[in-house]
Amino acid sequence: MRIAGKGLVDHGAPVRFSFDGRQLEGFQGDTLASALLANDVKLVARSFKYHRPRGIMGAGSEEASALVTIGSGATQDPNVRATVQEIYDGLSAHSQNCWPSLNYDLLSVNDLFAPFLGAGFYYKTFMWPKVFWEKLYEPVIRRSAGIGALSGKANAEYYEKAFAFCDLLVIGAGPAGLMAALTAGRAGADVILCDEDSLLGGRLNGETFEVGGMAGSDWAAETVRELESLPNVRVMSRTSVTGAYDQGTYGALERVSHHVAAREGRPLECFWRIVAKRAVLAAGAIERPVAFPNNDRPGIMTASAVRTYLNRYGVAPGQRVTIFANNDDAHRTARDLVDAGVHVAAVIDSRAEAPEGAGYEVIKGAEVCGSEGRKALEAVSYRRADGSVDKVQTDCLAMSGGWNPTVHMTCHMNGRPNWHGGIHSFVPVPGAIPGLEAVGACNGAFSTHRAFVEGAEAALRALGDLGVKAKKSVVPESEDSPYRIEPLWAVAGKGRAWLDFQNDVTVKDVQGAAQENFRSVEHMKRYTTQGMAPDQGKNSNVAALAVLADATGRGIEETGTTTFRPPFVPVAIAAFGAGGQGTGFAPQRHTTSHAESVRRGAPMIEAGLWYRPSYFPVTGERTWRQSCDREVNMVRGTVGVCDVSTLGKIDIQGKDAGQFLDFVYANTFSTLKPGKVRYGLMLREDGFVMDDGTTARIAEDHFVMTTTTAAAGQVMRHLEYVHQCLCPDLDVAMISVTEQWAQFAVAGPKSRELLNGIVAEEIDNESFPFMGCGPATIGGVAGRLFRISFSGEHAYEIAVPARYGESLFKLLLERAEVMGGGAYGMEALNVLRIEKGFITHAEIHGRVTAYDIGMGRMVSAKKDCIGKTMSERPGLSGEEREQLVGLMPVGVVKQITAGAHLFEPGAEPVRSNAQGYVTSVCFSPTLETSLGLAFLRNGRARHGEEITMVDHLRGVTTRCKVCDPVFLDPEGGRVRG
């Protein structure tokens, strides 16, 4: 019911919404939970296993009971916490995990079979009969799994991703977080303040005490206004920091449009990657329930939630409220209810030395031992210290077993919290997350004054580490009550006492797990499903650990905690993969020429996560072969332009860079002169080929290595490993610069002519001989020019900083087209390299040696290198090895297919007779025939022989001539001309 004069909602802005088709009304600023309570709706959900009635228990993202579905059809969003969903006009919410209705759920019959459905029953039940699993058990389990349901329709919602950088990230905008952000913001540091709530201030918005002589909520609002006015502070409401990762990176989910009906082009959610030099965790604490018999009735809530609904939303969850507690904090709820005119039936305090009540009765040394009511609470029973049992008629029970600091974020890098006996809970370990400090209630400081102090001091320490001068903030006067508590985890009695309210895990389940010898917390968790799914250990973890500790005869500290993992709150896959809907959420990397290539109609294909143009069709061309043949002839006859930015580029510097390259490459690079480029072959430690590419020497201590597109990441990891583990004494540093440079191949007889009209420096054979490199200036932009070729033609590769890539691509194409050339794509590139016998990872696929590809002499005899010794093992060279050869069809059938196997003419085409296999194929418009590259046993000695190619999959058999893999210009006159 609404309480006149209470709350921070806008009573002048009514909002219409529906729940299970029933039209209801709330106010602007209400959550679905507060609006339902205001309309006296207490039954909102059903539990997972037993389908027991569930109501609203908390007031924040820790809620594990009140899960609902928002919307319908393709926009249907299941398992939304009613406590975080803001209402708006037209909001349609539905109960879930029930049939045919919430009030009459036939599956609640499961509750009658509870004695047979205890923890782990499925492990014992569904093993026999064996034939039942596939036809009965699995289908039934699959249909029963889950809580809410997806619509099965494609999600048309729009999601975004964003990146942010700051000096200080403040996680949580309660008292500690606001003070930390204020201290750092006033000092001029770049600050990001994130809070999952729509109204910043944390518990200040749910309390009645004053801060600095004004209401706590008013102080919070005034502080937020000041922070928003500072240009160096970004205030992010409705934003949950979901995880802590390496190097100061944090994930954060911003709920952009969940609270509005008309999104007007805005995304539903935005997932942020925030990189912070320092962070302050002010995530507060979560009040824990007490496990007593039948403690799961709708109407049984946490005491702090009752207080929040009263003071923030102006809603009393009941007319006769009873409070059950083991600490002083819960008495605030009683006082606030009395002051608001709500009847407090009693405060049942388990402590014999509990404080006296002010306008309410305190029953000391007693414990609630039962409850009555099915779909709503009607009464509770309590047991006094002398063992007598009494009953209280009540429609709301506010329970409080103490507070658990929200330590989750501090455990995301495998850290474990420490047990704090003074507050009977776990607290973060300092330094568990590098650069992050926990403060306030999250750190076990439960007074508002201590939260302010810790927040300000943590900000000053962070700023000091960053070299930012800051003045000590004046901490406002606020409550500083001591935290007094006596532990109470579970109350004995007849009936089930619930720990995990959504997963239906009871005290008996945890005790049964211990009896079954699942004594480890991780084993108990999985055996019982305690703390999994919606709860994630927020409400039930510590109490369950205490029950397990008692069952195993250990202390809670010795028992330990389960592992907290990100994300802290649920995150939609669509948010993680924003921008990837419809593409399987696979990462996409686009070159600077991507937009222009698409504009020209080029089909894009994946190549090592990059999207590259397959070919560039022109008017009149109906097949890809027509386009490919034209592009090949264009490169051979005039000039072509191809974006090769996707090749891995690694910048290597240091006085020992040459020595380092000698060790990682099979051939020698320390003798390479500045201004020259050399082809290199890299071996794995087992002696097989890892990758190939060119490396240019820019200066005596500066090299730029080029790798294949597919192996760029692998080679970078390999180089870092070699440096760190095998030769850490070498003075060398390296960094991937693949994305920093846009690079284009200009190939063909007119390539020099094209470039001489673009670069400032004159190019000729003397200034830029084959395998030369040097600086180049294009329109005043400093770039690099390499005379290298992957086509067998006179060619260059020109590189500029990536921001100039698109304009350079357009400029090159404009000049090329005037000269009768143009762009060529991956299909033509493949034909050009096969005609010339150049290899890719189709050939160096991980099972070939330098000897196999005809490069055995590149493994220098004058030095050692990675893989050299292993490459000399018996069996890795010799006539029995399959060696790289070329294939040309000579029979009636002209088709050569990749993956086909090779056999002696007349031999039965079975595995035992196989002589080799085909790796790459194409039709060569230059030679007017199909070509193939293959590995053939003793192949180099068999040039001129005929071999039979058999493709069982496609039903193709072709008679081929074995030849040199270099089909075109074996003397290399074209590239040097």
JSON list of N, CA and C in Angstrom, two decimals, residues 788-839:
[
{"chain": "A", "resi": 788, "resn": "ILE", "atom": "N", "xyz": [58.29, -5.65, -53.45]},
{"chain": "A", "resi": 788, "resn": "ILE", "atom": "CA", "xyz": [58.12, -7.10, -53.28]},
{"chain": "A", "resi": 788, "resn": "ILE", "atom": "C", "xyz": [56.92, -7.53, -54.08]},
{"chain": "A", "resi": 789, "resn": "SER", "atom": "N", "xyz": [56.83, -8.82, -54.36]},
{"chain": "A", "resi": 789, "resn": "SER", "atom": "CA", "xyz": [55.76, -9.28, -55.25]},
{"chain": "A", "resi": 789, "resn": "SER", "atom": "C", "xyz": [55.23, -10.63, -54.80]},
{"chain": "A", "resi": 790, "resn": "PHE", "atom": "N", "xyz": [53.91, -10.75, -54.75]},
{"chain": "A", "resi": 790, "resn": "PHE", "atom": "CA", "xyz": [53.26, -12.03, -54.48]},
{"chain": "A", "resi": 790, "resn": "PHE", "atom": "C", "xyz": [52.51, -12.49, -55.73]},
{"chain": "A", "resi": 791, "resn": "SER", "atom": "N", "xyz": [52.77, -11.81, -56.84]},
{"chain": "A", "resi": 791, "resn": "SER", "atom": "CA", "xyz": [52.08, -12.11, -58.08]},
{"chain": "A", "resi": 791, "resn": "SER", "atom": "C", "xyz": [53.02, -12.60, -59.18]},
{"chain": "A", "resi": 792, "resn": "GLY", "atom": "N", "xyz": [54.33, -12.41, -58.99]},
{"chain": "A", "resi": 792, "resn": "GLY", "atom": "CA", "xyz": [55.29, -12.75, -60.03]},
{"chain": "A", "resi": 792, "resn": "GLY", "atom": "C", "xyz": [55.50, -11.63, -61.03]},
{"chain": "A", "resi": 793, "resn": "GLU", "atom": "N", "xyz": [54.82, -10.48, -60.79]},
{"chain": "A", "resi": 793, "resn": "GLU", "atom": "CA", "xyz": [54.96, -9.33, -61.67]},
{"chain": "A", "resi": 793, "resn": "GLU", "atom": "C", "xyz": [55.81, -8.25, -60.99]},
{"chain": "A", "resi": 794, "resn": "HIS", "atom": "N", "xyz": [56.27, -7.30, -61.79]},
{"chain": "A", "resi": 794, "resn": "HIS", "atom": "CA", "xyz": [56.89, -6.10, -61.24]},
{"chain": "A", "resi": 794, "resn": "HIS", "atom": "C", "xyz": [55.86, -5.47, -60.29]},
{"chain": "A", "resi": 795, "resn": "ALA", "atom": "N", "xyz": [56.19, -5.37, -59.02]},
{"chain": "A", "resi": 795, "resn": "ALA", "atom": "CA", "xyz": [55.17, -4.98, -58.04]},
{"chain": "A", "resi": 795, "resn": "ALA", "atom": "C", "xyz": [55.79, -4.26, -56.85]},
{"chain": "A", "resi": 796, "resn": "TYR", "atom": "N", "xyz": [54.93, -3.54, -56.16]},
{"chain": "A", "resi": 796, "resn": "TYR", "atom": "CA", "xyz": [55.31, -2.81, -54.95]},
{"chain": "A", "resi": 796, "resn": "TYR", "atom": "C", "xyz": [54.20, -2.99, -53.91]},
{"chain": "A", "resi": 797, "resn": "GLU", "atom": "N", "xyz": [54.57, -2.74, -52.67]},
{"chain": "A", "resi": 797, "resn": "GLU", "atom": "CA", "xyz": [53.56, -2.59, -51.61]},
{"chain": "A", "resi": 797, "resn": "GLU", "atom": "C", "xyz": [53.80, -1.25, -50.95]},
{"chain": "A", "resi": 798, "resn": "ILE", "atom": "N", "xyz": [52.75, -0.44, -50.88]},
{"chain": "A", "resi": 798, "resn": "ILE", "atom": "CA", "xyz": [52.84, 0.90, -50.33]},
{"chain": "A", "resi": 798, "resn": "ILE", "atom": "C", "xyz": [52.00, 0.96, -49.07]},
{"chain": "A", "resi": 799, "resn": "ALA", "atom": "N", "xyz": [52.59, 1.50, -47.99]},
{"chain": "A", "resi": 799, "resn": "ALA", "atom": "CA", "xyz": [51.93, 1.52, -46.68]},
{"chain": "A", "resi": 799, "resn": "ALA", "atom": "C", "xyz": [51.82, 2.95, -46.17]},
{"chain": "A", "resi": 800, "resn": "VAL", "atom": "N", "xyz": [50.67, 3.28, -45.60]},
{"chain": "A", "resi": 800, "resn": "VAL", "atom": "CA", "xyz": [50.44, 4.59, -44.97]},
{"chain": "A", "resi": 800, "resn": "VAL", "atom": "C", "xyz": [49.73, 4.35, -43.65]},
{"chain": "A", "resi": 801, "resn": "PRO", "atom": "N", "xyz": [49.78, 5.31, -42.71]},
{"chain": "A", "resi": 801, "resn": "PRO", "atom": "CA", "xyz": [48.99, 5.17, -41.49]},
{"chain": "A", "resi": 801, "resn": "PRO", "atom": "C", "xyz": [47.53, 4.88, -41.83]},
{"chain": "A", "resi": 802, "resn": "ALA", "atom": "N", "xyz": [46.91, 4.02, -41.02]},
{"chain": "A", "resi": 802, "resn": "ALA", "atom": "CA", "xyz": [45.59, 3.47, -41.36]},
{"chain": "A", "resi": 802, "resn": "ALA", "atom": "C", "xyz": [44.54, 4.55, -41.63]},
{"chain": "A", "resi": 803, "resn": "ARG", "atom": "N", "xyz": [44.64, 5.69, -40.97]},
{"chain": "A", "resi": 803, "resn": "ARG", "atom": "CA", "xyz": [43.61, 6.71, -41.18]},
{"chain": "A", "resi": 803, "resn": "ARG", "atom": "C", "xyz": [43.61, 7.27, -42.60]},
{"chain": "A", "resi": 804, "resn": "TYR", "atom": "N", "xyz": [44.70, 7.04, -43.34]},
{"chain": "A", "resi": 804, "resn": "TYR", "atom": "CA", "xyz": [44.75, 7.51, -44.72]},
{"chain": "A", "resi": 804, "resn": "TYR", "atom": "C", "xyz": [44.50, 6.38, -45.72]},
{"chain": "A", "resi": 805, "resn": "GLY", "atom": "N", "xyz": [44.20, 5.17, -45.22]},
{"chain": "A", "resi": 805, "resn": "GLY", "atom": "CA", "xyz": [44.08, 4.02, -46.10]},
{"chain": "A", "resi": 805, "resn": "GLY", "atom": "C", "xyz": [42.98, 4.14, -47.13]},
{"chain": "A", "resi": 806, "resn": "GLU", "atom": "N", "xyz": [41.81, 4.56, -46.72]},
{"chain": "A", "resi": 806, "resn": "GLU", "atom": "CA", "xyz": [40.68, 4.63, -47.65]},
{"chain": "A", "resi": 806, "resn": "GLU", "atom": "C", "xyz": [40.95, 5.61, -48.79]},
{"chain": "A", "resi": 807, "resn": "SER", "atom": "N", "xyz": [41.47, 6.77, -48.45]},
{"chain": "A", "resi": 807, "resn": "SER", "atom": "CA", "xyz": [41.72, 7.77, -49.50]},
{"chain": "A", "resi": 807, "resn": "SER", "atom": "C", "xyz": [42.82, 7.31, -50.44]},
{"chain": "A", "resi": 808, "resn": "LEU", "atom": "N", "xyz": [43.87, 6.61, -49.92]},
{"chain": "A", "resi": 808, "resn": "LEU", "atom": "CA", "xyz": [44.92, 6.12, -50.79]},
{"chain": "A", "resi": 808, "resn": "LEU", "atom": "C", "xyz": [44.38, 5.04, -51.72]},
{"chain": "A", "resi": 809, "resn": "PHE", "atom": "N", "xyz": [43.53, 4.16, -51.22]},
{"chain": "A", "resi": 809, "resn": "PHE", "atom": "CA", "xyz": [42.95, 3.11, -52.05]},
{"chain": "A", "resi": 809, "resn": "PHE", "atom": "C", "xyz": [42.18, 3.72, -53.21]},
{"chain": "A", "resi": 810, "resn": "LYS", "atom": "N", "xyz": [41.38, 4.71, -52.93]},
{"chain": "A", "resi": 810, "resn": "LYS", "atom": "CA", "xyz": [40.60, 5.36, -53.99]},
{"chain": "A", "resi": 810, "resn": "LYS", "atom": "C", "xyz": [41.53, 6.03, -55.00]},
{"chain": "A", "resi": 811, "resn": "LEU", "atom": "N", "xyz": [42.59, 6.67, -54.51]},
{"chain": "A", "resi": 811, "resn": "LEU", "atom": "CA", "xyz": [43.53, 7.35, -55.40]},
{"chain": "A", "resi": 811, "resn": "LEU", "atom": "C", "xyz": [44.25, 6.35, -56.31]},
{"chain": "A", "resi": 812, "resn": "LEU", "atom": "N", "xyz": [44.68, 5.23, -55.74]},
{"chain": "A", "resi": 812, "resn": "LEU", "atom": "CA", "xyz": [45.36, 4.20, -56.54]},
{"chain": "A", "resi": 812, "resn": "LEU", "atom": "C", "xyz": [44.43, 3.63, -57.60]},
{"chain": "A", "resi": 813, "resn": "LEU", "atom": "N", "xyz": [43.19, 3.37, -57.24]},
{"chain": "A", "resi": 813, "resn": "LEU", "atom": "CA", "xyz": [42.24, 2.83, -58.21]},
{"chain": "A", "resi": 813, "resn": "LEU", "atom": "C", "xyz": [41.93, 3.84, -59.31]},
{"chain": "A", "resi": 814, "resn": "GLU", "atom": "N", "xyz": [41.81, 5.08, -58.94]},
{"chain": "A", "resi": 814, "resn": "GLU", "atom": "CA", "xyz": [41.52, 6.12, -59.94]},
{"chain": "A", "resi": 814, "resn": "GLU", "atom": "C", "xyz": [42.61, 6.15, -61.01]},
{"chain": "A", "resi": 815, "resn": "ARG", "atom": "N", "xyz": [43.86, 6.10, -60.60]},
{"chain": "A", "resi": 815, "resn": "ARG", "atom": "CA", "xyz": [44.97, 6.13, -61.56]},
{"chain": "A", "resi": 815, "resn": "ARG", "atom": "C", "xyz": [45.07, 4.81, -62.31]},
{"chain": "A", "resi": 816, "resn": "ALA", "atom": "N", "xyz": [44.84, 3.68, -61.60]},
{"chain": "A", "resi": 816, "resn": "ALA", "atom": "CA", "xyz": [44.94, 2.38, -62.25]},
{"chain": "A", "resi": 816, "resn": "ALA", "atom": "C", "xyz": [43.90, 2.24, -63.35]},
{"chain": "A", "resi": 817, "resn": "GLU", "atom": "N", "xyz": [42.69, 2.71, -63.11]},
{"chain": "A", "resi": 817, "resn": "GLU", "atom": "CA", "xyz": [41.62, 2.57, -64.10]},
{"chain": "A", "resi": 817, "resn": "GLU", "atom": "C", "xyz": [41.90, 3.42, -65.34]},
{"chain": "A", "resi": 818, "resn": "VAL", "atom": "N", "xyz": [42.52, 4.57, -65.15]},
{"chain": "A", "resi": 818, "resn": "VAL", "atom": "CA", "xyz": [42.91, 5.40, -66.29]},
{"chain": "A", "resi": 818, "resn": "VAL", "atom": "C", "xyz": [43.92, 4.66, -67.16]},
{"chain": "A", "resi": 819, "resn": "MET", "atom": "N", "xyz": [44.74, 3.82, -66.51]},
{"chain": "A", "resi": 819, "resn": "MET", "atom": "CA", "xyz": [45.80, 3.09, -67.23]},
{"chain": "A", "resi": 819, "resn": "MET", "atom": "C", "xyz": [45.32, 1.72, -67.73]},
{"chain": "A", "resi": 820, "resn": "GLY", "atom": "N", "xyz": [44.04, 1.43, -67.59]},
{"chain": "A", "resi": 820, "resn": "GLY", "atom": "CA", "xyz": [43.51, 0.15, -68.05]},
{"chain": "A", "resi": 820, "resn": "GLY", "atom": "C", "xyz": [43.54, -0.93, -67.01]},
{"chain": "A", "resi": 821, "resn": "GLY", "atom": "N", "xyz": [43.85, -0.58, -65.77]},
{"chain": "A", "resi": 821, "resn": "GLY", "atom": "CA", "xyz": [43.89, -1.55, -64.69]},
{"chain": "A", "resi": 821, "resn": "GLY", "atom": "C", "xyz": [42.73, -1.36, -63.73]},
{"chain": "A", "resi": 822, "resn": "GLY", "atom": "N", "xyz": [42.92, -1.79, -62.47]},
{"chain": "A", "resi": 822, "resn": "GLY", "atom": "CA", "xyz": [41.88, -1.65, -61.46]},
{"chain": "A", "resi": 822, "resn": "GLY", "atom": "C", "xyz": [42.16, -2.52, -60.26]},
{"chain": "A", "resi": 823, "resn": "ALA", "atom": "N", "xyz": [41.11, -2.76, -59.49]},
{"chain": "A", "resi": 823, "resn": "ALA", "atom": "CA", "xyz": [41.24, -3.55, -58.26]},
{"chain": "A", "resi": 823, "resn": "ALA", "atom": "C", "xyz": [41.16, -5.04, -58.57]},
{"chain": "A", "resi": 824, "resn": "TYR", "atom": "N", "xyz": [41.89, -5.84, -57.81]},
{"chain": "A", "resi": 824, "resn": "TYR", "atom": "CA", "xyz": [41.73, -7.29, -57.90]},
{"chain": "A", "resi": 824, "resn": "TYR", "atom": "C", "xyz": [41.56, -7.87, -56.51]},
{"chain": "A", "resi": 825, "resn": "GLY", "atom": "N", "xyz": [40.83, -8.99, -56.43]},
{"chain": "A", "resi": 825, "resn": "GLY", "atom": "CA", "xyz": [40.48, -9.56, -55.14]},
{"chain": "A", "resi": 825, "resn": "GLY", "atom": "C", "xyz": [41.20, -10.86, -54.83]},
{"chain": "A", "resi": 826, "resn": "MET", "atom": "N", "xyz": [40.66, -11.58, -53.87]},
{"chain": "A", "resi": 826, "resn": "MET", "atom": "CA", "xyz": [41.32, -12.78, -53.38]},
{"chain": "A", "resi": 826, "resn": "MET", "atom": "C", "xyz": [41.36, -13.89, -54.42]},
{"chain": "A", "resi": 827, "resn": "GLU", "atom": "N", "xyz": [40.33, -14.00, -55.26]},
{"chain": "A", "resi": 827, "resn": "GLU", "atom": "CA", "xyz": [40.33, -15.07, -56.28]},
{"chain": "A", "resi": 827, "resn": "GLU", "atom": "C", "xyz": [41.48, -14.87, -57.26]},
{"chain": "A", "resi": 828, "resn": "ALA", "atom": "N", "xyz": [41.63, -13.66, -57.74]},
{"chain": "A", "resi": 828, "resn": "ALA", "atom": "CA", "xyz": [42.73, -13.38, -58.66]},
{"chain": "A", "resi": 828, "resn": "ALA", "atom": "C", "xyz": [44.08, -13.51, -57.96]},
{"chain": "A", "resi": 829, "resn": "LEU", "atom": "N", "xyz": [44.15, -13.06, -56.72]},
{"chain": "A", "resi": 829, "resn": "LEU", "atom": "CA", "xyz": [45.39, -13.16, -55.95]},
{"chain": "A", "resi": 829, "resn": "LEU", "atom": "C", "xyz": [45.82, -14.62, -55.85]},
{"chain": "A", "resi": 830, "resn": "ASN", "atom": "N", "xyz": [44.86, -15.50, -55.65]},
{"chain": "A", "resi": 830, "resn": "ASN", "atom": "CA", "xyz": [45.15, -16.92, -55.53]},
{"chain": "A", "resi": 830, "resn": "ASN", "atom": "C", "xyz": [45.67, -17.49, -56.85]},
{"chain": "A", "resi": 831, "resn": "VAL", "atom": "N", "xyz": [45.05, -17.09, -57.95]},
{"chain": "A", "resi": 831, "resn": "VAL", "atom": "CA", "xyz": [45.51, -17.56, -59.26]},
{"chain": "A", "resi": 831, "resn": "VAL", "atom": "C", "xyz": [46.92, -17.07, -59.54]},
{"chain": "A", "resi": 832, "resn": "LEU", "atom": "N", "xyz": [47.17, -15.80, -59.27]},
{"chain": "A", "resi": 832, "resn": "LEU", "atom": "CA", "xyz": [48.49, -15.21, -59.53]},
{"chain": "A", "resi": 832, "resn": "LEU", "atom": "C", "xyz": [49.58, -15.94, -58.75]},
{"chain": "A", "resi": 833, "resn": "ARG", "atom": "N", "xyz": [49.31, -16.25, -57.49]},
{"chain": "A", "resi": 833, "resn": "ARG", "atom": "CA", "xyz": [50.35, -16.89, -56.67]},
{"chain": "A", "resi": 833, "resn": "ARG", "atom": "C", "xyz": [50.54, -18.35, -57.05]},
{"chain": "A", "resi": 834, "resn": "ILE", "atom": "N", "xyz": [49.45, -19.05, -57.48]},
{"chain": "A", "resi": 834, "resn": "ILE", "atom": "CA", "xyz": [49.62, -20.44, -57.92]},
{"chain": "A", "resi": 834, "resn": "ILE", "atom": "C", "xyz": [50.41, -20.49, -59.22]},
{"chain": "A", "resi": 835, "resn": "GLU", "atom": "N", "xyz": [50.12, -19.58, -60.14]},
{"chain": "A", "resi": 835, "resn": "GLU", "atom": "CA", "xyz": [50.88, -19.54, -61.39]},
{"chain": "A", "resi": 835, "resn": "GLU", "atom": "C", "xyz": [52.38, -19.37, -61.11]},
{"chain": "A", "resi": 836, "resn": "LYS", "atom": "N", "xyz": [52.70, -18.64, -60.05]},
{"chain": "A", "resi": 836, "resn": "LYS", "atom": "CA", "xyz": [54.09, -18.38, -59.72]},
{"chain": "A", "resi": 836, "resn": "LYS", "atom": "C", "xyz": [54.66, -19.40, -58.74]},
{"chain": "A", "resi": 837, "resn": "GLY", "atom": "N", "xyz": [53.81, -20.29, -58.20]},
{"chain": "A", "resi": 837, "resn": "GLY", "atom": "CA", "xyz": [54.29, -21.32, -57.29]},
{"chain": "A", "resi": 837, "resn": "GLY", "atom": "C", "xyz": [54.52, -20.84, -55.88]},
{"chain": "A", "resi": 838, "resn": "PHE", "atom": "N", "xyz": [53.90, -19.71, -55.49]},
{"chain": "A", "resi": 838, "resn": "PHE", "atom": "CA", "xyz": [54.04, -19.21, -54.13]},
{"chain": "A", "resi": 838, "resn": "PHE", "atom": "C", "xyz": [53.11, -20.00, -53.19]},
{"chain": "A", "resi": 839, "resn": "ILE", "atom": "N", "xyz": [53.57, -20.21, -51.98]},
{"chain": "A", "resi": 839, "resn": "ILE", "atom": "CA", "xyz": [52.81, -21.02, -51.02]},
{"chain": "A", "resi": 839, "resn": "ILE", "atom": "C", "xyz": [52.01, -20.13, -50.07]}
]
